[in-house]
PDB file of C-alpha atoms and ligand atoms in Angstrom:
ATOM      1  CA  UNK O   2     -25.826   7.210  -0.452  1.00  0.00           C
ATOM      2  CA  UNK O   3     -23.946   4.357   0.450  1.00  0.00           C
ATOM      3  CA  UNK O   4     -21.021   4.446   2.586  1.00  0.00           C
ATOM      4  CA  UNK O   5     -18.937   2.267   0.530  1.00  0.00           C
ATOM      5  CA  UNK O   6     -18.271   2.713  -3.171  1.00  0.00           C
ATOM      6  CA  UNK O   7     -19.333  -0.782  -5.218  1.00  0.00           C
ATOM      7  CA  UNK O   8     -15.120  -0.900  -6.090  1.00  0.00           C
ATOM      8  CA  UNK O   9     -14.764  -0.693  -2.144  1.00  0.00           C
ATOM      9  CA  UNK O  10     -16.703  -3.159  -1.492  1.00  0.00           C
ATOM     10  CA  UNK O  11     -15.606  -5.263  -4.050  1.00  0.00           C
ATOM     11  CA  UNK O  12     -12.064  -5.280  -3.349  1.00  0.00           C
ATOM     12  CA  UNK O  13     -12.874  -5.833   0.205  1.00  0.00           C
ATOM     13  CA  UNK O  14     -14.877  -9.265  -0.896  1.00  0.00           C
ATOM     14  CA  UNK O  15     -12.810 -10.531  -3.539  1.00  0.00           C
ATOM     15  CA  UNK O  16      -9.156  -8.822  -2.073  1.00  0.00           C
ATOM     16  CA  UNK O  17      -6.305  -8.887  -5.439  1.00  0.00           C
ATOM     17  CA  UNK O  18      -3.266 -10.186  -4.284  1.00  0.00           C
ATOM     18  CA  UNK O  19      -3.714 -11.144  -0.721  1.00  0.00           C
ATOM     19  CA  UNK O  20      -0.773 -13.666   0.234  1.00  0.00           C
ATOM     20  CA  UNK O  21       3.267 -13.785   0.661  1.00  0.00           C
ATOM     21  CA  UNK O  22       6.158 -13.992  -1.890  1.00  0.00           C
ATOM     22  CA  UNK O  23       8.334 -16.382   0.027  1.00  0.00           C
ATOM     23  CA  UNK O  24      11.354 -15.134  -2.133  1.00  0.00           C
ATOM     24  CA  UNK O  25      10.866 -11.650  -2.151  1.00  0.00           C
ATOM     25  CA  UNK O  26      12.855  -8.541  -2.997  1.00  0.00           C
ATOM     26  CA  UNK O  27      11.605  -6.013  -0.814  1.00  0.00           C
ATOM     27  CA  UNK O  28       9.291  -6.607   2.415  1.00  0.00           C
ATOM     28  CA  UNK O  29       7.287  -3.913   3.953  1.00  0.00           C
ATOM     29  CA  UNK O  30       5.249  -3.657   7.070  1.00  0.00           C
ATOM     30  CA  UNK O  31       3.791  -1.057   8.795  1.00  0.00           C
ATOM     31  CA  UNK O  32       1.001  -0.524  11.324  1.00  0.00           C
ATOM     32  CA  UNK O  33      -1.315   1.937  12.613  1.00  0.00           C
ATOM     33  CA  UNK O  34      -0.710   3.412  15.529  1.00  0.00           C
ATOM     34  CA  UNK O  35      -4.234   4.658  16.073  1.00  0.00           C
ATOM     35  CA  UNK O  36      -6.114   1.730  15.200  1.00  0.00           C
ATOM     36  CA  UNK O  37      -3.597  -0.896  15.751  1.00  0.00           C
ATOM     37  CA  UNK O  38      -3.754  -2.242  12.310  1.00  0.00           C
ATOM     38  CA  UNK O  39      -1.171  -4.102  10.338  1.00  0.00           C
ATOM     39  CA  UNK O  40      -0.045  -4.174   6.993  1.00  0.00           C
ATOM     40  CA  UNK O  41       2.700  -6.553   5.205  1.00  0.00           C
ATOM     41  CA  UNK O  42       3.828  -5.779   1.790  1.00  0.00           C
ATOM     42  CA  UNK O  43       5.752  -8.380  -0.270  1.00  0.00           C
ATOM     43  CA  UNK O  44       7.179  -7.025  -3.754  1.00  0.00           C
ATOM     44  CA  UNK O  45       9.080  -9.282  -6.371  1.00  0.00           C
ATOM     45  CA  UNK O  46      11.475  -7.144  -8.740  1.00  0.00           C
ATOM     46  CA  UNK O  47      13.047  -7.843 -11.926  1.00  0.00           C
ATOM     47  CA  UNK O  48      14.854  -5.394 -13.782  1.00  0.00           C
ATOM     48  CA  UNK O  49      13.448  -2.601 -11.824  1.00  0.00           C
ATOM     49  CA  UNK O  50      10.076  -3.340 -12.685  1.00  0.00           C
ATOM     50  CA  UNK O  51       7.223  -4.771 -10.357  1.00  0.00           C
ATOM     51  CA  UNK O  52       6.844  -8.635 -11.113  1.00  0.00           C
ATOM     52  CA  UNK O  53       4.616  -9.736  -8.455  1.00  0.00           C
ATOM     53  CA  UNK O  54       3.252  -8.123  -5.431  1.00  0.00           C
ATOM     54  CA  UNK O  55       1.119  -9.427  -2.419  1.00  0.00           C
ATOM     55  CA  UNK O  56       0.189  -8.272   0.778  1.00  0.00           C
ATOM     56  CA  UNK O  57      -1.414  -9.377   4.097  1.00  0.00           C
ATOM     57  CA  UNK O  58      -3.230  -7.149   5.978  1.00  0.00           C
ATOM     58  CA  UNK O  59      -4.491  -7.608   9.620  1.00  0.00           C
ATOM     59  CA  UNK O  60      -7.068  -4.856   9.627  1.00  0.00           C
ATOM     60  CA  UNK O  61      -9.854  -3.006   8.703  1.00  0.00           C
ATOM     61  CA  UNK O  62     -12.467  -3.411   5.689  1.00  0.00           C
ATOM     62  CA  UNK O  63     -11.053  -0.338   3.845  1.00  0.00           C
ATOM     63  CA  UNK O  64      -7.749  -1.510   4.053  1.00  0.00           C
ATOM     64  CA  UNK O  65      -7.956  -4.286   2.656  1.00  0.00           C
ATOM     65  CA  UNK O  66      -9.541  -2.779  -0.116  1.00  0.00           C
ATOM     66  CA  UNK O  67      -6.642   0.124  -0.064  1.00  0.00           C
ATOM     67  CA  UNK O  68      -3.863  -2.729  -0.047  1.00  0.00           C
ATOM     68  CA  UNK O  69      -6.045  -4.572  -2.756  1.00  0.00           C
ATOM     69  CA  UNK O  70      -6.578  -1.599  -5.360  1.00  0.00           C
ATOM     70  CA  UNK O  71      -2.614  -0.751  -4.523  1.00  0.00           C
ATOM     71  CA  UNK O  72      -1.480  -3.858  -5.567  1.00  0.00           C
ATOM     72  CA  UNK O  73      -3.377  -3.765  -8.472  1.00  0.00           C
ATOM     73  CA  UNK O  74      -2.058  -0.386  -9.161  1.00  0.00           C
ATOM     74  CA  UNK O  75       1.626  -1.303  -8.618  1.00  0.00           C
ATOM     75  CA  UNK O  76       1.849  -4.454 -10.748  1.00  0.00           C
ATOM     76  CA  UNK O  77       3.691  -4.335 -13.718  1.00  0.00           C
ATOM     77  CA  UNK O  78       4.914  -0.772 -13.038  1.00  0.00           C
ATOM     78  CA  UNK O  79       8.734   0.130 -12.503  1.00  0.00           C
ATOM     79  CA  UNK O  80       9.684   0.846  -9.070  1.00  0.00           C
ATOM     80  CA  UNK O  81      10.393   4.849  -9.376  1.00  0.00           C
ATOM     81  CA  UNK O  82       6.378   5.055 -10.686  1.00  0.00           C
ATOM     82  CA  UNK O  83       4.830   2.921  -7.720  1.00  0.00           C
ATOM     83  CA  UNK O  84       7.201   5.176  -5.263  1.00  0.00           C
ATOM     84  CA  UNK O  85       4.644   8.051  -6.478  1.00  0.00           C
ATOM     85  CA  UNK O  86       1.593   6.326  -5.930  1.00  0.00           C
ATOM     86  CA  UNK O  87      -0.232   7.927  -3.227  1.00  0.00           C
ATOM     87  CA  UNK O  88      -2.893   7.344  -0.807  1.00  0.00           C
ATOM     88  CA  UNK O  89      -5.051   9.711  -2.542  1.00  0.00           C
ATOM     89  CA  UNK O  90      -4.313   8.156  -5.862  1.00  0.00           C
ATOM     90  CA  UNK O  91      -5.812   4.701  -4.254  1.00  0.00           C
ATOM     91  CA  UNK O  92      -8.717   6.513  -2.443  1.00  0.00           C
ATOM     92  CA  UNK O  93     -10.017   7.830  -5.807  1.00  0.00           C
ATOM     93  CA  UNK O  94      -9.341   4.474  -7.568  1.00  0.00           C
ATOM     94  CA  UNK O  95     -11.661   3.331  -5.411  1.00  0.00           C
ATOM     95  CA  UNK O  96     -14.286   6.170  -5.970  1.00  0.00           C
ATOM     96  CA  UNK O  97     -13.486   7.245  -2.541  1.00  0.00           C
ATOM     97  CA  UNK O  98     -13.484   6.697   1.111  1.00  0.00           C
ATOM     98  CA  UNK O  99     -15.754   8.192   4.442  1.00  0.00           C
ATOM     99  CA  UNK O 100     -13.078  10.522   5.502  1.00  0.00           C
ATOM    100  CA  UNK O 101     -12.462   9.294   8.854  1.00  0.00           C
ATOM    101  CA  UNK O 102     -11.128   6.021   6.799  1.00  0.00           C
ATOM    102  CA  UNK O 103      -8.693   7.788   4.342  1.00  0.00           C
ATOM    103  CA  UNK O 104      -5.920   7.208   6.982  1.00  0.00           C
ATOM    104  CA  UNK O 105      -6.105   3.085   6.383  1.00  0.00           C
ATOM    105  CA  UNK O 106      -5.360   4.139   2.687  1.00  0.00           C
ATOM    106  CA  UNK O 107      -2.409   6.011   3.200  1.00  0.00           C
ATOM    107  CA  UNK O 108      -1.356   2.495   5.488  1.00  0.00           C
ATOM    108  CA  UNK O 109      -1.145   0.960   1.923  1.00  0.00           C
ATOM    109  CA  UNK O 110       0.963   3.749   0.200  1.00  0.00           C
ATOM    110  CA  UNK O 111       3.324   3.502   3.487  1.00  0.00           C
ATOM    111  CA  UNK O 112       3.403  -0.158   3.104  1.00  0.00           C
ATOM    112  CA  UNK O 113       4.412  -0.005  -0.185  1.00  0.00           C
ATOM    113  CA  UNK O 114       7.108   2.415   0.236  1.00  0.00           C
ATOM    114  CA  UNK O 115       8.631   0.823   3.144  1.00  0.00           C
ATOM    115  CA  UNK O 116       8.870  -2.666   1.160  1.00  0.00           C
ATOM    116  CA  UNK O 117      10.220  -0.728  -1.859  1.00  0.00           C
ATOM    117  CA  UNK O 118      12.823   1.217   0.802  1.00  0.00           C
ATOM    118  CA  UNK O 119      13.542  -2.738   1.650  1.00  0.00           C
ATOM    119  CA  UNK O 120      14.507  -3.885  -1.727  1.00  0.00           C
ATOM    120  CA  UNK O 121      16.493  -0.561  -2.256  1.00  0.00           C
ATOM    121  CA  UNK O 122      18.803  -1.108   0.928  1.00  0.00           C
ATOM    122  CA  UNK O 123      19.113  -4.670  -0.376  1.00  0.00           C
ATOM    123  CA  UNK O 124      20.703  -3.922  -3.618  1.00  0.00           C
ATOM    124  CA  UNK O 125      22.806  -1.291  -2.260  1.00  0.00           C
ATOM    125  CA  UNK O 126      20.696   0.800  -5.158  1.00  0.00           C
ATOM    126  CA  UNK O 127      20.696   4.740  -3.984  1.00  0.00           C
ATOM    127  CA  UNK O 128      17.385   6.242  -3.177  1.00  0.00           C
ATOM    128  CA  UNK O 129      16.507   9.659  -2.104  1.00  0.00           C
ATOM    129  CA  UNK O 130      15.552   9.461   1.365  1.00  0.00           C
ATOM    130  CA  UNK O 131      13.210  12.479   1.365  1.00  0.00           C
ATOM    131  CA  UNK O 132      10.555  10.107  -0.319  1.00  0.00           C
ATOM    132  CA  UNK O 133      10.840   7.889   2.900  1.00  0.00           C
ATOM    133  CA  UNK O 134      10.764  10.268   5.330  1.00  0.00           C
ATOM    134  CA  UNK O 135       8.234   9.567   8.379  1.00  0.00           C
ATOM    135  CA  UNK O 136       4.880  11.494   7.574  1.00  0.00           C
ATOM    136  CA  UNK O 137       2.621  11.735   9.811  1.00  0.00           C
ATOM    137  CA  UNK O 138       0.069   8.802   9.648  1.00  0.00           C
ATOM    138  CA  UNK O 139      -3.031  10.696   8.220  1.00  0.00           C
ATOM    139  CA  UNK O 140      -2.105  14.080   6.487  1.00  0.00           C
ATOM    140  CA  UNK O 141      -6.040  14.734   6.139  1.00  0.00           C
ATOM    141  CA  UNK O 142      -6.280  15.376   9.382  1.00  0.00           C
ATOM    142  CA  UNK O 143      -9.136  12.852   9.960  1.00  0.00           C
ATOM    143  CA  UNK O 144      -6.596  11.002  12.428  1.00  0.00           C
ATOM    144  CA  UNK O 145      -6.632  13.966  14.605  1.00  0.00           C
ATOM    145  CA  UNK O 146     -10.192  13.267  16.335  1.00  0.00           C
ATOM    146  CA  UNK O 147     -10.887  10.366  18.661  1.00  0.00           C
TER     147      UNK O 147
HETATM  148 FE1  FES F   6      -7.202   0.807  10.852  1.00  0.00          FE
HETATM  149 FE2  FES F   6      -8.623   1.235   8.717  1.00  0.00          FE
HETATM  150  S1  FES F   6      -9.276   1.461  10.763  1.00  0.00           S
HETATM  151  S2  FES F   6      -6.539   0.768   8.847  1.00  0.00           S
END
């Protein structure tokens, strides 16, 4: 079997949403402490709901295709649903990941909070900040090795 899923490496070639907002609402960017990748998460917001989203990743083959599936999965959506989307969520979009790469998924689920936690400060608009707080960067335990 493949290592890759076809959606994998489709959103890895052709990557949805790869670019900047110049004006947006809420800008996210986090990296990877363990592989010293980068992701930047722009989010445009009207009316509480996602308008436009785009992202620029400096990293690996699976996260782009995380960040691109994400986006995907984001736009259009209010802000409280893609606050719930979860690494696992964009993992299985993409009919799945090796394990040792699930952790550059969950890069694109902390991106995305951390541009939404962005455009919440912003607006003064009250969030809970349990749904922000730091997780560890792989929860699957696939970050533990090497
Ligand atoms: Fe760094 Fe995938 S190896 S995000």
């Amino acid at each position: 079997m493949a290592l890759y899923s076809e959606k994998v490496m489709d959103h890895f070639r052709n990557p949805r949403n790869v670019g900047v907002i110049e004006d947006a609402d809420g800008v996210g960017e986090v990296g990877n402490a363990k592989c010293g990748d980068i992701m930047k998460m722009y989010l445009k917001i009207d009316n509480g709901v996602i308008q436009d989203v785009k992202f620029e990743t400096f990293g690996c083959g699976s996260a782009i295709a995380s960040s691109s599936m994400a986006t995907e999965m984001i736009k259009g959506k209010p802000v409280d649903e893609a606050l719930h989307l979860t690494n696992k969520a964009v993992a299985e979009a993409l009919d799945g990941l090796p394990a040792h790469k699930l952790h550059c998924s969950v890069l694109a689920e902390e991106a995305i909070k951390s541009a939404l936690l962005d455009y919440y400060r912003k607006n003064n608009i009250p969030y809970d900040e349990a749904q922000f707080s730091e997780k560890a960067e792989c929860s699957h335990g696939c970050c533990a090795e090497g």
